[in-house]
mmCIF file of C-alpha atoms in Angstrom:
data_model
loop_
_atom_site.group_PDB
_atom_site.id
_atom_site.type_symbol
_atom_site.label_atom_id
_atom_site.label_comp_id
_atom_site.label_asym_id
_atom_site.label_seq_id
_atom_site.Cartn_x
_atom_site.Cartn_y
_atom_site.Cartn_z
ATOM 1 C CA UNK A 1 9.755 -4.635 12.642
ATOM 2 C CA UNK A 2 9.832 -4.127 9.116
ATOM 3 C CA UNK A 3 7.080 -1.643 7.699
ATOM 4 C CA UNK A 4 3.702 -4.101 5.918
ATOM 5 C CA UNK A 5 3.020 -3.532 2.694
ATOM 6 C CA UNK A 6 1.140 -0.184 1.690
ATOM 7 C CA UNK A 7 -1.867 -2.016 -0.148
ATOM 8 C CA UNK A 8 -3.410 -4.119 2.500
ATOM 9 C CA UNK A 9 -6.246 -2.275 4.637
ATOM 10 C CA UNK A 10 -6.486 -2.544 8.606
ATOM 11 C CA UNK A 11 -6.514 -0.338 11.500
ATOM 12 C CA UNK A 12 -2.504 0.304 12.250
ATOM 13 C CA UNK A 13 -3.487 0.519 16.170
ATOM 14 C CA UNK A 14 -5.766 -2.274 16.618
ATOM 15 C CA UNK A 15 -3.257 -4.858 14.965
ATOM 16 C CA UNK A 16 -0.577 -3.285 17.026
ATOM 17 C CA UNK A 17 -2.707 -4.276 20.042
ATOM 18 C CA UNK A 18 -4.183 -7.643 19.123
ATOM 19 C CA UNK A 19 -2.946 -11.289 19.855
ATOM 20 C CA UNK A 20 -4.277 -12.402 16.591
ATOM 21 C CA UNK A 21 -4.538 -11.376 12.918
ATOM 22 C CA UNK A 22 -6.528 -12.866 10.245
ATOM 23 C CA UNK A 23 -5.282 -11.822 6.875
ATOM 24 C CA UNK A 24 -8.311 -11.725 4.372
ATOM 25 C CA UNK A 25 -8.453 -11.338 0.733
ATOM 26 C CA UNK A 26 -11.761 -11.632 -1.550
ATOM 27 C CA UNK A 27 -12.299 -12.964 -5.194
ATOM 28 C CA UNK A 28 -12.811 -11.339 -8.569
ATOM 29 C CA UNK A 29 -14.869 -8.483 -9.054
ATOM 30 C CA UNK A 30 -15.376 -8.921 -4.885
ATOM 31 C CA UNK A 31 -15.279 -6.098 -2.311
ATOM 32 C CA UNK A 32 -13.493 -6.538 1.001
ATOM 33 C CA UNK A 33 -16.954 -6.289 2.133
ATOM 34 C CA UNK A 34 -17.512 -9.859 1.861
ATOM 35 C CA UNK A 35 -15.523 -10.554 4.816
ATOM 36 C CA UNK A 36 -17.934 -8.609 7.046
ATOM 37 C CA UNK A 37 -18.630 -11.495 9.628
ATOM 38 C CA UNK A 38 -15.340 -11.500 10.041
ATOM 39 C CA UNK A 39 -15.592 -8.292 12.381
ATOM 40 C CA UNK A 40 -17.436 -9.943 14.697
ATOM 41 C CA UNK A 41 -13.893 -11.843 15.155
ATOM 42 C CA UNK A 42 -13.034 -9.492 17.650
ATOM 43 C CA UNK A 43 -14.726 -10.263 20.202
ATOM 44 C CA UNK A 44 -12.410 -13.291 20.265
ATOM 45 C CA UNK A 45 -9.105 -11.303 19.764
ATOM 46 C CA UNK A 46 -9.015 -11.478 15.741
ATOM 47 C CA UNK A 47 -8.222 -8.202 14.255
ATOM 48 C CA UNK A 48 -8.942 -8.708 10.958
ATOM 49 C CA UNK A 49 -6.483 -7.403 7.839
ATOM 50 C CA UNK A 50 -8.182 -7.043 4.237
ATOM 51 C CA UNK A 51 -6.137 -7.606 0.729
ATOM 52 C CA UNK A 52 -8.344 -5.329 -1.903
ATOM 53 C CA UNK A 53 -8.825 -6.054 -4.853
ATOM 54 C CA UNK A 54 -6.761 -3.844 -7.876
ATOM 55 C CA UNK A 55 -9.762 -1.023 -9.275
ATOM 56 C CA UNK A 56 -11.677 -1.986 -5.626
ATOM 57 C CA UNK A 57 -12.085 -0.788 -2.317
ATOM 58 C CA UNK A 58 -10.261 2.670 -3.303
ATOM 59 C CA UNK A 59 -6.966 0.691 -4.646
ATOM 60 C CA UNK A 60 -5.932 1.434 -8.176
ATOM 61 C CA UNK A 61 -6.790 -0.917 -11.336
ATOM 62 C CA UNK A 62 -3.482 -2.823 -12.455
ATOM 63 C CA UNK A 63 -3.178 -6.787 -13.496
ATOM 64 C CA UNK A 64 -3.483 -8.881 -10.140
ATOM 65 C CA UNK A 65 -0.367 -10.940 -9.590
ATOM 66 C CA UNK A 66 -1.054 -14.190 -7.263
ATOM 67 C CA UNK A 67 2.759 -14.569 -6.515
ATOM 68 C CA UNK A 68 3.149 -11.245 -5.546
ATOM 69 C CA UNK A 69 -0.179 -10.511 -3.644
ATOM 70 C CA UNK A 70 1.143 -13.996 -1.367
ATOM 71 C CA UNK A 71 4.784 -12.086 -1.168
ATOM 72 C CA UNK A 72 2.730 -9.215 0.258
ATOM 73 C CA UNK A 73 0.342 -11.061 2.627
ATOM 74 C CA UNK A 74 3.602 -13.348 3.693
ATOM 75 C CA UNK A 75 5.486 -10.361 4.272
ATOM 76 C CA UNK A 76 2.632 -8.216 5.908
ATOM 77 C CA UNK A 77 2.321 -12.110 8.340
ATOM 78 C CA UNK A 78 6.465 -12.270 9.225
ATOM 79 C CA UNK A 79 6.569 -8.531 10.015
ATOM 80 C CA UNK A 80 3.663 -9.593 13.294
ATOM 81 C CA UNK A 81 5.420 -13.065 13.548
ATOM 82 C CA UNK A 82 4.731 -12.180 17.290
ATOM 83 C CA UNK A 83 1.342 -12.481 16.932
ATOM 84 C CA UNK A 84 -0.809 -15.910 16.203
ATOM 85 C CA UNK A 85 -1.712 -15.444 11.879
ATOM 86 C CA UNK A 86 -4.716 -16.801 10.315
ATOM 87 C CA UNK A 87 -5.295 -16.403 6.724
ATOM 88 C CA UNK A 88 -8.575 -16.316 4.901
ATOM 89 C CA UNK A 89 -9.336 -15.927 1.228
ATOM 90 C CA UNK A 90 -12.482 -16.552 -1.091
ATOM 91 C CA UNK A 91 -11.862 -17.719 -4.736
ATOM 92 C CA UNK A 92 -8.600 -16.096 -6.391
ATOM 93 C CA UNK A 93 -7.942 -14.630 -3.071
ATOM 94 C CA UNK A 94 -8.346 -18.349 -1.812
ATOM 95 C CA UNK A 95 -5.215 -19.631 -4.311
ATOM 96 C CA UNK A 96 -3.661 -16.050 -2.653
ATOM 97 C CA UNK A 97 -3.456 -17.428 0.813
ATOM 98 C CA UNK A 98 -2.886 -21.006 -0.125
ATOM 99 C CA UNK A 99 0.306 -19.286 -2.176
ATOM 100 C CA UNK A 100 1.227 -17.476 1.100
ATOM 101 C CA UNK A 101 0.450 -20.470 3.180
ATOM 102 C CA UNK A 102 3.612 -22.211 1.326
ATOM 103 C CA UNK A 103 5.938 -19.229 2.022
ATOM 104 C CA UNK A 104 4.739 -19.185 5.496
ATOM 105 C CA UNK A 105 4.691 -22.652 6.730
ATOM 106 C CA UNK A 106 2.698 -24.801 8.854
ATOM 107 C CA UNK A 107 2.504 -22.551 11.678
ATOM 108 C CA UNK A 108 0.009 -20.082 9.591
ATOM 109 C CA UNK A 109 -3.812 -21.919 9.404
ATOM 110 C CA UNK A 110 -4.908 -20.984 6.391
ATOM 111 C CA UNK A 111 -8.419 -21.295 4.999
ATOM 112 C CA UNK A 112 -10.132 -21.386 1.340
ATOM 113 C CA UNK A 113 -13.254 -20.744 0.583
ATOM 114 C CA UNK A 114 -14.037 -22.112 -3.013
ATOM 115 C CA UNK A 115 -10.156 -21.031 -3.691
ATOM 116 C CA UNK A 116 -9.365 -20.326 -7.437
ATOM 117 C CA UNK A 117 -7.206 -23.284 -9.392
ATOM 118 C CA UNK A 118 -4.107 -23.070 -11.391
ATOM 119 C CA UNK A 119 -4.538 -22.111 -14.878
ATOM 120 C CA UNK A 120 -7.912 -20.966 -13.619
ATOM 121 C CA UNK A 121 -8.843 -23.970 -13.887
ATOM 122 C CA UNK A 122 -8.068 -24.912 -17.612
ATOM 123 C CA UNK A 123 -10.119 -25.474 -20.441
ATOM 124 C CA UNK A 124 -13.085 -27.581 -18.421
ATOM 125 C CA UNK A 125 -13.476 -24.132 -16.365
ATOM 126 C CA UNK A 126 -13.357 -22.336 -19.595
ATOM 127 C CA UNK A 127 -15.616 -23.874 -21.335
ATOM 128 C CA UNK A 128 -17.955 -24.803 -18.838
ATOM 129 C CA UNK A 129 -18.397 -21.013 -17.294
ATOM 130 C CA UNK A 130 -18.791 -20.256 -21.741
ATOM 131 C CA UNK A 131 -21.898 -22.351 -21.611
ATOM 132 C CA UNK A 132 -22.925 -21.192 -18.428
ATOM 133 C CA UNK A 133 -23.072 -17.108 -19.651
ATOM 134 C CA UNK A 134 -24.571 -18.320 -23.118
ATOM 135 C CA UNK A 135 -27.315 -19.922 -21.012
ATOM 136 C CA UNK A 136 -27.809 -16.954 -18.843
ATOM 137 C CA UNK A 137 -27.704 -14.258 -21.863
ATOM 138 C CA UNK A 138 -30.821 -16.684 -22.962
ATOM 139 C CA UNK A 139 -32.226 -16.760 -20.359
ATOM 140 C CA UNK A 140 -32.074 -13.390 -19.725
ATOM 141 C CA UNK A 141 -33.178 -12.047 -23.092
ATOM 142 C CA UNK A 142 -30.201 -9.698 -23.503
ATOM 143 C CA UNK A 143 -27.062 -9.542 -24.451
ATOM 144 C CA UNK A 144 -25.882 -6.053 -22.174
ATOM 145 C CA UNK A 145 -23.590 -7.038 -19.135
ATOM 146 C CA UNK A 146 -25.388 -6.463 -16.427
ATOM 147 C CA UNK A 147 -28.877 -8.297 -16.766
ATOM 148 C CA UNK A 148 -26.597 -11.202 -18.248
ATOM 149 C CA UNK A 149 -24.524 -11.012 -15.109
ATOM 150 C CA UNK A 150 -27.014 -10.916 -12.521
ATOM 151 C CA UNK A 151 -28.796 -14.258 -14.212
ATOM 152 C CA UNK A 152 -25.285 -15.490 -14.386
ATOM 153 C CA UNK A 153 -24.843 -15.157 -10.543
ATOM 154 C CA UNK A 154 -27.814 -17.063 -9.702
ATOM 155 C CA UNK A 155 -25.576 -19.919 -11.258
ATOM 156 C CA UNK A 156 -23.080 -19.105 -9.018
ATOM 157 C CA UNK A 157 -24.814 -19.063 -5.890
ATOM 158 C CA UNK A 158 -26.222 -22.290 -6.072
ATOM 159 C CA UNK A 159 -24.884 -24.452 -9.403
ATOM 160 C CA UNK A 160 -27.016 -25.248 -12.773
ATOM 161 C CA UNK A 161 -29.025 -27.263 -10.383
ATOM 162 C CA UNK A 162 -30.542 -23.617 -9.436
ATOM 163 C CA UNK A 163 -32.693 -23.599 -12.534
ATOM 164 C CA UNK A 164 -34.244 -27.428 -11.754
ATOM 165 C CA UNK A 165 -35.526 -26.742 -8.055
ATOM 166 C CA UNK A 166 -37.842 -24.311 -7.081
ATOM 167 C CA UNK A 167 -36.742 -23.745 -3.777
ATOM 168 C CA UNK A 168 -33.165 -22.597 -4.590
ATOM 169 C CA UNK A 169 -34.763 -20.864 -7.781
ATOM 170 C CA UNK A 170 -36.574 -18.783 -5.452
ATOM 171 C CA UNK A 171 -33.586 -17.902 -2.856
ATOM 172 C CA UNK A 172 -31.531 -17.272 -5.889
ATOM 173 C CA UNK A 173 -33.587 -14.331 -6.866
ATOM 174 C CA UNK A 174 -33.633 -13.357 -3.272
ATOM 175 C CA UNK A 175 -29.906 -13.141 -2.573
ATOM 176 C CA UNK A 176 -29.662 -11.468 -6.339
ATOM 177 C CA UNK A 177 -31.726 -8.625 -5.800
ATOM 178 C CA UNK A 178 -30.635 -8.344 -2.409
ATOM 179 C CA UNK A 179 -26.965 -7.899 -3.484
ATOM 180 C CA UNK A 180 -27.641 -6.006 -6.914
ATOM 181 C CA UNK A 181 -26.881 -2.827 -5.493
ATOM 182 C CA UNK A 182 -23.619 -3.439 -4.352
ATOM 183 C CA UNK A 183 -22.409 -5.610 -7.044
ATOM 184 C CA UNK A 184 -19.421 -5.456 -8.736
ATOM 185 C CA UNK A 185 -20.035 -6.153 -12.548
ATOM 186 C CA UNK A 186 -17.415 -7.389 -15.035
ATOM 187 C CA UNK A 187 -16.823 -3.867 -16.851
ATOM 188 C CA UNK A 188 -13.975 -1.356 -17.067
ATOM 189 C CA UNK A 189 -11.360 -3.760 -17.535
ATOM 190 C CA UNK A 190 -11.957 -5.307 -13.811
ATOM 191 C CA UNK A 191 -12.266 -8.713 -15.024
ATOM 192 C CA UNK A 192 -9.366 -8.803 -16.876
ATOM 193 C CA UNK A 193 -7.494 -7.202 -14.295
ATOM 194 C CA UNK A 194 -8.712 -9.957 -11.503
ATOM 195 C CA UNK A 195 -8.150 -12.848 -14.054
ATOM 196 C CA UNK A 196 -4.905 -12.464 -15.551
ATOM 197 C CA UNK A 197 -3.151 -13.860 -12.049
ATOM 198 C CA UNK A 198 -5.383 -17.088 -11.918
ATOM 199 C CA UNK A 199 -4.758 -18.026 -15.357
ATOM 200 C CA UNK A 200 -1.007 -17.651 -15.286
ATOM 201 C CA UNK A 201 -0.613 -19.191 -11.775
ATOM 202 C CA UNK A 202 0.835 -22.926 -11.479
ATOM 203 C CA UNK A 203 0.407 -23.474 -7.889
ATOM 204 C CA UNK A 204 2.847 -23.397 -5.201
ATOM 205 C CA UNK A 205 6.104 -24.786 -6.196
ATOM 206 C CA UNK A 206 6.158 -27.391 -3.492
ATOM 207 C CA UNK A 207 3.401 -29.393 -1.780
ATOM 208 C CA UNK A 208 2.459 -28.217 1.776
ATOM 209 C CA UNK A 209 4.431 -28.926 4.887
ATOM 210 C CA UNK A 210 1.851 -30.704 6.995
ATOM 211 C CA UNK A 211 -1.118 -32.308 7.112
ATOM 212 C CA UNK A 212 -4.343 -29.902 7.758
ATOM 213 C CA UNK A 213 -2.257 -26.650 7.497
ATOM 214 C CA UNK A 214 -4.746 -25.845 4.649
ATOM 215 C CA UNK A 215 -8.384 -26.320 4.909
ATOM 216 C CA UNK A 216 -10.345 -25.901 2.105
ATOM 217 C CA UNK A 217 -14.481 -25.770 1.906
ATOM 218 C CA UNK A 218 -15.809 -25.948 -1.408
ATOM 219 C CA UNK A 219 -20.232 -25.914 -2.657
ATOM 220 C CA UNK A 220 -20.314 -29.291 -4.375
ATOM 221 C CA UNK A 221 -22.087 -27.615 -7.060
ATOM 222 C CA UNK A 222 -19.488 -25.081 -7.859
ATOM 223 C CA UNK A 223 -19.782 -24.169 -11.632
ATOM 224 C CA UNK A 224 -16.449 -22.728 -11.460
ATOM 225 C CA UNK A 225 -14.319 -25.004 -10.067
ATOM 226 C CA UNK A 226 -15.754 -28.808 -10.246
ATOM 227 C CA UNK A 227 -15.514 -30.377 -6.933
ATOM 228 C CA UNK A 228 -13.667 -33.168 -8.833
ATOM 229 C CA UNK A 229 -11.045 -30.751 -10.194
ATOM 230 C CA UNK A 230 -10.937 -29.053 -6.207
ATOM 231 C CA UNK A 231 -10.281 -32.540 -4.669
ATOM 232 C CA UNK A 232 -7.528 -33.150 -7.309
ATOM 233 C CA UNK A 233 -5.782 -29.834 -6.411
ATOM 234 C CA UNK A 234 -6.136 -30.832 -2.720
ATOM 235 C CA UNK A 235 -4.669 -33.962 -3.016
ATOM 236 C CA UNK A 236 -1.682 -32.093 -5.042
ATOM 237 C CA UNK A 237 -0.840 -29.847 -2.469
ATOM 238 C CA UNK A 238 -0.133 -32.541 -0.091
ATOM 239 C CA UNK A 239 -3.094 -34.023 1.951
ATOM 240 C CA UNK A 240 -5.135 -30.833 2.193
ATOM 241 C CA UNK A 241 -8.384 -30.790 4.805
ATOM 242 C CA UNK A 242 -11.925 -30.628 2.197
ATOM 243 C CA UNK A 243 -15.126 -30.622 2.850
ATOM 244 C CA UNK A 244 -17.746 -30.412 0.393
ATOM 245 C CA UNK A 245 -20.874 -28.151 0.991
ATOM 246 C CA UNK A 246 -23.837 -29.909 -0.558
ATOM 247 C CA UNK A 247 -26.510 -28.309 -2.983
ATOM 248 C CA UNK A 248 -23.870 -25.164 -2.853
ATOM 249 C CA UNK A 249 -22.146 -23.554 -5.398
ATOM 250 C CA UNK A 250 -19.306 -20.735 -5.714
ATOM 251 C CA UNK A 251 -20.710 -18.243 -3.836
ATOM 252 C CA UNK A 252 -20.550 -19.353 -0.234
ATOM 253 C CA UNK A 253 -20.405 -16.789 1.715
ATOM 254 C CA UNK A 254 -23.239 -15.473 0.711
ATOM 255 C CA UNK A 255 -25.187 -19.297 0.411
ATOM 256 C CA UNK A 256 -23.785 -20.815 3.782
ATOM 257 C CA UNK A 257 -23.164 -18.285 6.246
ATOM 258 C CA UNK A 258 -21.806 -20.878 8.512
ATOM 259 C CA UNK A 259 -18.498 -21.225 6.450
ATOM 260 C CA UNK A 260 -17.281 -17.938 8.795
ATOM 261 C CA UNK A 261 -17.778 -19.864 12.004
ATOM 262 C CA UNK A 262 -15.755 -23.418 10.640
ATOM 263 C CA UNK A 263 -13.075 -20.590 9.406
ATOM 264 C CA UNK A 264 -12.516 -19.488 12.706
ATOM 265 C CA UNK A 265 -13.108 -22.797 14.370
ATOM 266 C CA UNK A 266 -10.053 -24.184 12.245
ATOM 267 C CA UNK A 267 -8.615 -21.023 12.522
ATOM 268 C CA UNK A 268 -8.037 -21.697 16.250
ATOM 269 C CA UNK A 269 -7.633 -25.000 15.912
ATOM 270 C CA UNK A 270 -10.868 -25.888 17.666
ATOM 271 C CA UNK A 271 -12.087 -28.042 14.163
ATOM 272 C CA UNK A 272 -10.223 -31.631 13.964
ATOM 273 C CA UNK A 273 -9.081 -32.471 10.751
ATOM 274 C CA UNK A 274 -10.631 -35.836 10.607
ATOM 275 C CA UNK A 275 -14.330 -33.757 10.772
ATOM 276 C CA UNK A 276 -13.646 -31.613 8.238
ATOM 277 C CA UNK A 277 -12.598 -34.128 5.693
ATOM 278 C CA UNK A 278 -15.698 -35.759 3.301
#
């Protein structure tokens, strides 16, 4: 067995013991931590194996590369080709595993949670997440990174439609100061670190093997990534599971807890394609 690569995290004894692995890897400026339900994976023989983020989770800060994270994750997945391989991934870490998914073939289930687009998404993400911060510096009465970010996540959790209903206006503050003293903010060069990969990635060089070896759930209010933009990237990797999470946005793991439980369904191929697809 060839030795994994040094910069993924896991316990060396429990993976050398389990049946099944599910490779993880979080977004920008996201901690491993986000992947927490995941634990409780065990109980049904998942050990779980976490791809940190560079200046996170004790790895150092360099540019993050989405070809070569998915060479490490692919390589980490063929060295325990014994074992059954699941991979998970939020955001940029959800174009990670879809990248890895096409090295790997169909016999790795691969899920993405909101997963990050090539080119980041072009200019409609770019200008669109622009307006987004301008609104939430406003709103916020500042113009110092951290009040603007934490208005600017509310956006994230749930869409612009946040700011018309009261409900989600009021579970947005809820999950923000809940989370505000663990969050990562976009300062010491972390953001540019995170994004450089995203907006130089072009998608995997050939559309996917099979039908439903890629799942992808996505908030249909995603600010980020439109679902309009996430449905044409699924139908350009090759007939691509979707479904669409309504009155969410970006942020699901933290919006619709549930999203660990269809993971693991599809994971273990307990979640028919046909009811997964919108």
């Amino acid at each position: 067995m060839t030795q994994p690569p040094p910069s993924l995290i896991y316990d060396a004894d429990a993976v050398a013991r389990a049946q099944r692995l599910v490779i993880c890897a979080p977004g920008a400026l996201t901690r491993i931590e986000i992947f927490d339900p995941v634990l409780a994976w065990r109980a049904r023989g998942w050990e779980p194996v976490f791809y940190p983020f560079p200046g996170l989770d004790g790895r150092a800060l360099s540019l993050l590369d989405i070809d070569g994270a998915a060479a490490q994750i692919a390589a980490f997945a063929e060295a325990h080709s014994d074992k059954q391989i699941g991979l998970l991934g939020f955001s940029t870490g959800g174009a990670i595993v879809i990248e890895a998914a096409a090295r790997l073939g169909p016999e790795v289930r691969t899920v993405a949670l909101a997963p990050g687009l090539p080119q980041a998404g072009g200019w409609r993400t770019m200008l669109a997440t622009t307006w987004d911060i301008l609104g939430a510096a406003w709103r916020a009465r500042a113009l110092r990174v951290r009040p603007v970010w934490l208005e600017y996540y509310r956006v994230l959790l749930f869409g612009r439609a946040v700011l018309r209903h009261a409900d989600t206006r009021a579970r947005s503050h809820e999950i923000v100061e809940a989370r505000a003293p663990r969050m990562v903010y976009p300062e010491s060069g972390l953001l540019r670190a995170h994004a450089h990969g995203l907006k130089r990635w072009r998608g995997p060089r050939a559309p996917l093997p099979v039908p439903g070896h890629v799942t992808v759930l996505a908030g249909s209010e995603d600010p980020v990534f439109s679902t309009a933009q996430t449905r044409a990237f699924a139908a350009a990797l090759g007939d691509v599971a979707l479904r669409v999470f309504p009155g969410h946005g970006h942020m699901l793991f933290l919006t619709e807890p549930s999203v660990f439980d269809i993971a693991r369904a599809v994971l273990e191929g307990a979640e028919e394609r046909s009811g997964l697809s919108d």
